[in-house]
PDB file of C-alpha atoms in Angstrom:
ATOM      1  CA  MET T1265       0.073  -0.166  -0.038  1.00  0.00           C
ATOM      2  CA  ASN T1266       1.417   3.450  -0.844  1.00  0.00           C
ATOM      3  CA  SER T1267       2.364   5.395   2.105  1.00  0.00           C
ATOM      4  CA  THR T1268      -0.032   8.392   1.698  1.00  0.00           C
ATOM      5  CA  LEU T1269      -3.015   6.010   1.394  1.00  0.00           C
ATOM      6  CA  PHE T1270      -1.617   4.273   4.644  1.00  0.00           C
ATOM      7  CA  ALA T1271      -1.465   7.772   6.410  1.00  0.00           C
ATOM      8  CA  LEU T1272      -5.024   8.438   5.122  1.00  0.00           C
ATOM      9  CA  ALA T1273      -6.243   4.967   6.310  1.00  0.00           C
ATOM     10  CA  GLY T1274      -4.447   5.398   9.834  1.00  0.00           C
ATOM     11  CA  PHE T1275      -5.995   9.110  10.394  1.00  0.00           C
ATOM     12  CA  ALA T1276      -9.389   7.649   9.529  1.00  0.00           C
ATOM     13  CA  GLY T1277      -8.751   4.646  11.993  1.00  0.00           C
ATOM     14  CA  TRP T1278      -7.501   7.157  14.540  1.00  0.00           C
ATOM     15  CA  SER T1279     -10.599   9.013  14.281  1.00  0.00           C
ATOM     16  CA  LEU T1280     -12.767   5.793  14.454  1.00  0.00           C
ATOM     17  CA  LEU T1281     -10.863   4.863  17.742  1.00  0.00           C
ATOM     18  CA  LEU T1282     -11.824   8.190  19.281  1.00  0.00           C
ATOM     19  CA  THR T1283     -15.411   7.961  18.138  1.00  0.00           C
ATOM     20  CA  PHE T1284     -15.686   4.674  19.975  1.00  0.00           C
ATOM     21  CA  LEU T1285     -14.118   6.079  23.067  1.00  0.00           C
ATOM     22  CA  LEU T1286     -16.668   8.804  22.907  1.00  0.00           C
ATOM     23  CA  LEU T1287     -19.420   6.527  22.473  1.00  0.00           C
ATOM     24  CA  ASN T1288     -18.198   4.405  25.543  1.00  0.00           C
ATOM     25  CA  MET T1289     -17.725   7.643  27.615  1.00  0.00           C
ATOM     26  CA  ARG T1290     -21.190   8.910  26.790  1.00  0.00           C
ATOM     27  CA  GLY T1291     -22.859   5.367  27.332  1.00  0.00           C
ATOM     28  CA  TYR T1292     -21.028   5.511  30.652  1.00  0.00           C
ATOM     29  CA  TYR T1293     -22.621   9.018  31.629  1.00  0.00           C
ATOM     30  CA  ALA T1294     -26.053   7.828  30.355  1.00  0.00           C
ATOM     31  CA  PHE T1295     -26.342   4.458  32.202  1.00  0.00           C
ATOM     32  CA  ILE T1296     -23.798   4.136  35.055  1.00  0.00           C
ATOM     33  CA  ASP T1297     -22.646   7.682  36.430  1.00  0.00           C
ATOM     34  CA  SER T1298     -24.780   9.395  38.803  1.00  0.00           C
ATOM     35  CA  LYS T1299     -25.452  12.206  36.426  1.00  0.00           C
ATOM     36  CA  LYS T1300     -27.426   9.981  34.233  1.00  0.00           C
ATOM     37  CA  ILE T1301     -27.276  12.296  31.234  1.00  0.00           C
ATOM     38  CA  PRO T1302     -29.776  11.051  28.484  1.00  0.00           C
ATOM     39  CA  LEU T1303     -28.324  10.128  25.411  1.00  0.00           C
ATOM     40  CA  ASN T1304     -30.015  12.943  23.557  1.00  0.00           C
ATOM     41  CA  LYS T1305     -29.154  15.585  26.088  1.00  0.00           C
ATOM     42  CA  PHE T1306     -25.271  15.444  25.528  1.00  0.00           C
ATOM     43  CA  SER T1307     -23.583  18.817  24.519  1.00  0.00           C
ATOM     44  CA  PRO T1308     -21.837  18.621  21.218  1.00  0.00           C
ATOM     45  CA  ASP T1309     -18.969  20.271  22.704  1.00  0.00           C
ATOM     46  CA  GLY T1310     -18.403  18.124  25.513  1.00  0.00           C
ATOM     47  CA  SER T1311     -18.920  21.098  28.121  1.00  0.00           C
ATOM     48  CA  ASP T1312     -21.384  18.800  30.229  1.00  0.00           C
ATOM     49  CA  VAL T1313     -18.806  16.148  30.815  1.00  0.00           C
ATOM     50  CA  GLU T1314     -15.818  17.740  32.806  1.00  0.00           C
ATOM     51  CA  GLY T1315     -12.213  16.709  32.530  1.00  0.00           C
ATOM     52  CA  PHE T1316     -11.529  13.590  30.498  1.00  0.00           C
ATOM     53  CA  GLY T1317     -14.818  13.697  28.839  1.00  0.00           C
ATOM     54  CA  THR T1318     -14.187  17.305  27.477  1.00  0.00           C
ATOM     55  CA  ARG T1319     -10.807  16.600  26.259  1.00  0.00           C
ATOM     56  CA  LEU T1320     -11.988  13.365  24.527  1.00  0.00           C
ATOM     57  CA  THR T1321     -14.810  15.345  22.948  1.00  0.00           C
ATOM     58  CA  ARG T1322     -12.464  18.002  21.828  1.00  0.00           C
ATOM     59  CA  ALA T1323      -9.787  15.669  20.344  1.00  0.00           C
ATOM     60  CA  HIS T1324     -12.423  13.752  18.478  1.00  0.00           C
ATOM     61  CA  LEU T1325     -13.848  17.058  17.242  1.00  0.00           C
ATOM     62  CA  ASN T1326     -10.319  18.176  16.061  1.00  0.00           C
ATOM     63  CA  CYS T1327      -9.698  14.955  14.149  1.00  0.00           C
ATOM     64  CA  ILE T1328     -13.220  15.279  12.322  1.00  0.00           C
ATOM     65  CA  GLU T1329     -12.048  18.857  11.477  1.00  0.00           C
ATOM     66  CA  MET T1330      -8.969  17.793   9.702  1.00  0.00           C
ATOM     67  CA  LEU T1331      -9.717  14.494   8.194  1.00  0.00           C
ATOM     68  CA  PRO T1332     -11.932  16.038   5.216  1.00  0.00           C
ATOM     69  CA  MET T1333      -8.789  18.167   4.065  1.00  0.00           C
ATOM     70  CA  PHE T1334      -6.520  15.641   4.205  1.00  0.00           C
ATOM     71  CA  ALA T1335      -8.737  13.041   2.449  1.00  0.00           C
ATOM     72  CA  ALA T1336      -9.629  15.722  -0.309  1.00  0.00           C
ATOM     73  CA  LEU T1337      -6.137  16.450  -1.008  1.00  0.00           C
ATOM     74  CA  VAL T1338      -5.310  12.365  -1.169  1.00  0.00           C
ATOM     75  CA  ILE T1339      -8.186  11.989  -3.721  1.00  0.00           C
ATOM     76  CA  VAL T1340      -6.872  14.971  -5.551  1.00  0.00           C
ATOM     77  CA  ALA T1341      -3.401  13.674  -5.720  1.00  0.00           C
ATOM     78  CA  SER T1342      -4.584  10.081  -6.421  1.00  0.00           C
ATOM     79  CA  ILE T1343      -6.940  11.097  -9.426  1.00  0.00           C
ATOM     80  CA  SER T1344      -4.313  13.557 -10.894  1.00  0.00           C
ATOM     81  CA  ASP T1345      -1.630  10.708 -10.521  1.00  0.00           C
ATOM     82  CA  GLN T1346       0.362  13.111  -8.172  1.00  0.00           C
ATOM     83  CA  LEU T1347       0.612  10.911  -5.103  1.00  0.00           C
ATOM     84  CA  ALA T1348       4.329  11.152  -5.397  1.00  0.00           C
ATOM     85  CA  ILE T1349       4.131  14.681  -3.891  1.00  0.00           C
ATOM     86  CA  MET T1350       2.757  13.473  -0.549  1.00  0.00           C
ATOM     87  CA  GLU T1351       4.622  10.211  -0.541  1.00  0.00           C
ATOM     88  CA  ALA T1352       7.600  11.118   1.709  1.00  0.00           C
ATOM     89  CA  THR T1353       5.787  13.242   4.319  1.00  0.00           C
ATOM     90  CA  ALA T1354       2.166  12.201   4.519  1.00  0.00           C
ATOM     91  CA  ILE T1355       2.942   9.960   7.494  1.00  0.00           C
ATOM     92  CA  TYR T1356       3.984  12.692   9.521  1.00  0.00           C
ATOM     93  CA  ILE T1357       0.315  13.989   9.194  1.00  0.00           C
ATOM     94  CA  LEU T1358      -0.646  11.111  10.899  1.00  0.00           C
ATOM     95  CA  TYR T1359       1.892  11.155  13.540  1.00  0.00           C
ATOM     96  CA  ALA T1360       1.053  14.807  14.455  1.00  0.00           C
ATOM     97  CA  ARG T1361      -2.450  13.952  14.770  1.00  0.00           C
ATOM     98  CA  ILE T1362      -1.940  11.069  16.969  1.00  0.00           C
ATOM     99  CA  ALA T1363       0.570  13.175  18.986  1.00  0.00           C
ATOM    100  CA  GLN T1364      -2.028  15.998  19.042  1.00  0.00           C
ATOM    101  CA  SER T1365      -4.912  13.833  20.441  1.00  0.00           C
ATOM    102  CA  THR T1366      -3.065  12.107  22.928  1.00  0.00           C
ATOM    103  CA  ILE T1367      -1.564  15.233  24.426  1.00  0.00           C
ATOM    104  CA  HIS T1368      -4.967  16.533  24.300  1.00  0.00           C
ATOM    105  CA  LEU T1369      -6.406  13.624  26.254  1.00  0.00           C
ATOM    106  CA  ILE T1370      -3.672  13.970  28.868  1.00  0.00           C
ATOM    107  CA  SER T1371      -3.671  17.629  29.863  1.00  0.00           C
ATOM    108  CA  THR T1372      -4.774  21.082  28.840  1.00  0.00           C
ATOM    109  CA  SER T1373      -1.898  22.830  30.569  1.00  0.00           C
ATOM    110  CA  LEU T1374       0.015  25.558  28.658  1.00  0.00           C
ATOM    111  CA  VAL T1375       2.922  23.244  27.738  1.00  0.00           C
ATOM    112  CA  ALA T1376       0.273  20.861  26.613  1.00  0.00           C
ATOM    113  CA  VAL T1377      -1.580  23.446  24.486  1.00  0.00           C
ATOM    114  CA  LEU T1378       1.798  24.703  22.944  1.00  0.00           C
ATOM    115  CA  LEU T1379       2.804  20.906  21.922  1.00  0.00           C
ATOM    116  CA  ARG T1380      -0.704  20.386  20.554  1.00  0.00           C
ATOM    117  CA  ALA T1381      -0.606  23.747  18.552  1.00  0.00           C
ATOM    118  CA  THR T1382       2.653  22.685  17.299  1.00  0.00           C
ATOM    119  CA  CYS T1383       1.439  19.243  15.972  1.00  0.00           C
ATOM    120  CA  TRP T1384      -1.639  21.124  14.219  1.00  0.00           C
ATOM    121  CA  VAL T1385       0.952  23.471  12.754  1.00  0.00           C
ATOM    122  CA  VAL T1386       2.826  20.691  11.189  1.00  0.00           C
ATOM    123  CA  GLN T1387      -0.531  19.154   9.738  1.00  0.00           C
ATOM    124  CA  LEU T1388      -1.540  22.703   8.372  1.00  0.00           C
ATOM    125  CA  VAL T1389       1.830  23.273   6.904  1.00  0.00           C
ATOM    126  CA  LEU T1390       2.046  19.809   5.258  1.00  0.00           C
ATOM    127  CA  LEU T1391      -1.683  20.189   3.814  1.00  0.00           C
ATOM    128  CA  LEU T1392      -0.950  23.714   2.663  1.00  0.00           C
ATOM    129  CA  SER T1393       2.033  22.628   0.785  1.00  0.00           C
ATOM    130  CA  TYR T1394       0.272  19.733  -0.721  1.00  0.00           C
ATOM    131  CA  SER T1395      -2.590  22.053  -1.745  1.00  0.00           C
ATOM    132  CA  TYR T1396       0.015  24.425  -3.535  1.00  0.00           C
ATOM    133  CA  GLU T1397       2.014  21.728  -5.247  1.00  0.00           C
ATOM    134  CA  LEU T1398      -1.204  19.961  -6.478  1.00  0.00           C
ATOM    135  CA  VAL T1399      -2.763  23.353  -7.787  1.00  0.00           C
ATOM    136  CA  MET T1400       0.323  25.181  -9.198  1.00  0.00           C
ATOM    137  CA  PRO T1401       1.015  22.923 -12.171  1.00  0.00           C
ATOM    138  CA  MET T1402      -2.226  24.086 -13.534  1.00  0.00           C
ATOM    139  CA  PHE T1403      -1.155  27.508 -13.847  1.00  0.00           C
ATOM    140  CA  ALA T1404       2.344  26.471 -15.581  1.00  0.00           C
TER     141      ALA T1404
END
């Protein structure tokens, strides 16, 4: 399998893992915890489940925000036979995403936020670079 496609599949798999954890966390709050938050009453931003629950919700949403952009660029690169543009570096998007989510789950301290932001910037810079490299040949 091409490493770019592997990175995209890994990113999707990581997002699914966080979705599974989120589902279990919400089930816990709905059926086991003393709060008994009804399944149809959860706040989409996680503000009604403190600590880890809020961090898990935000980490999941962060993945969902970035995944479509990554997927779109991989699709464009694949259709235009330009996957080589991403081949050497796409795996770093996956590594940065896993690191960002893991840090988010562990802490919201200033150091953790700065580390998360660094991981996010790595992803963003790579995606912007791919966008540029995929689009610029059209203008040549």
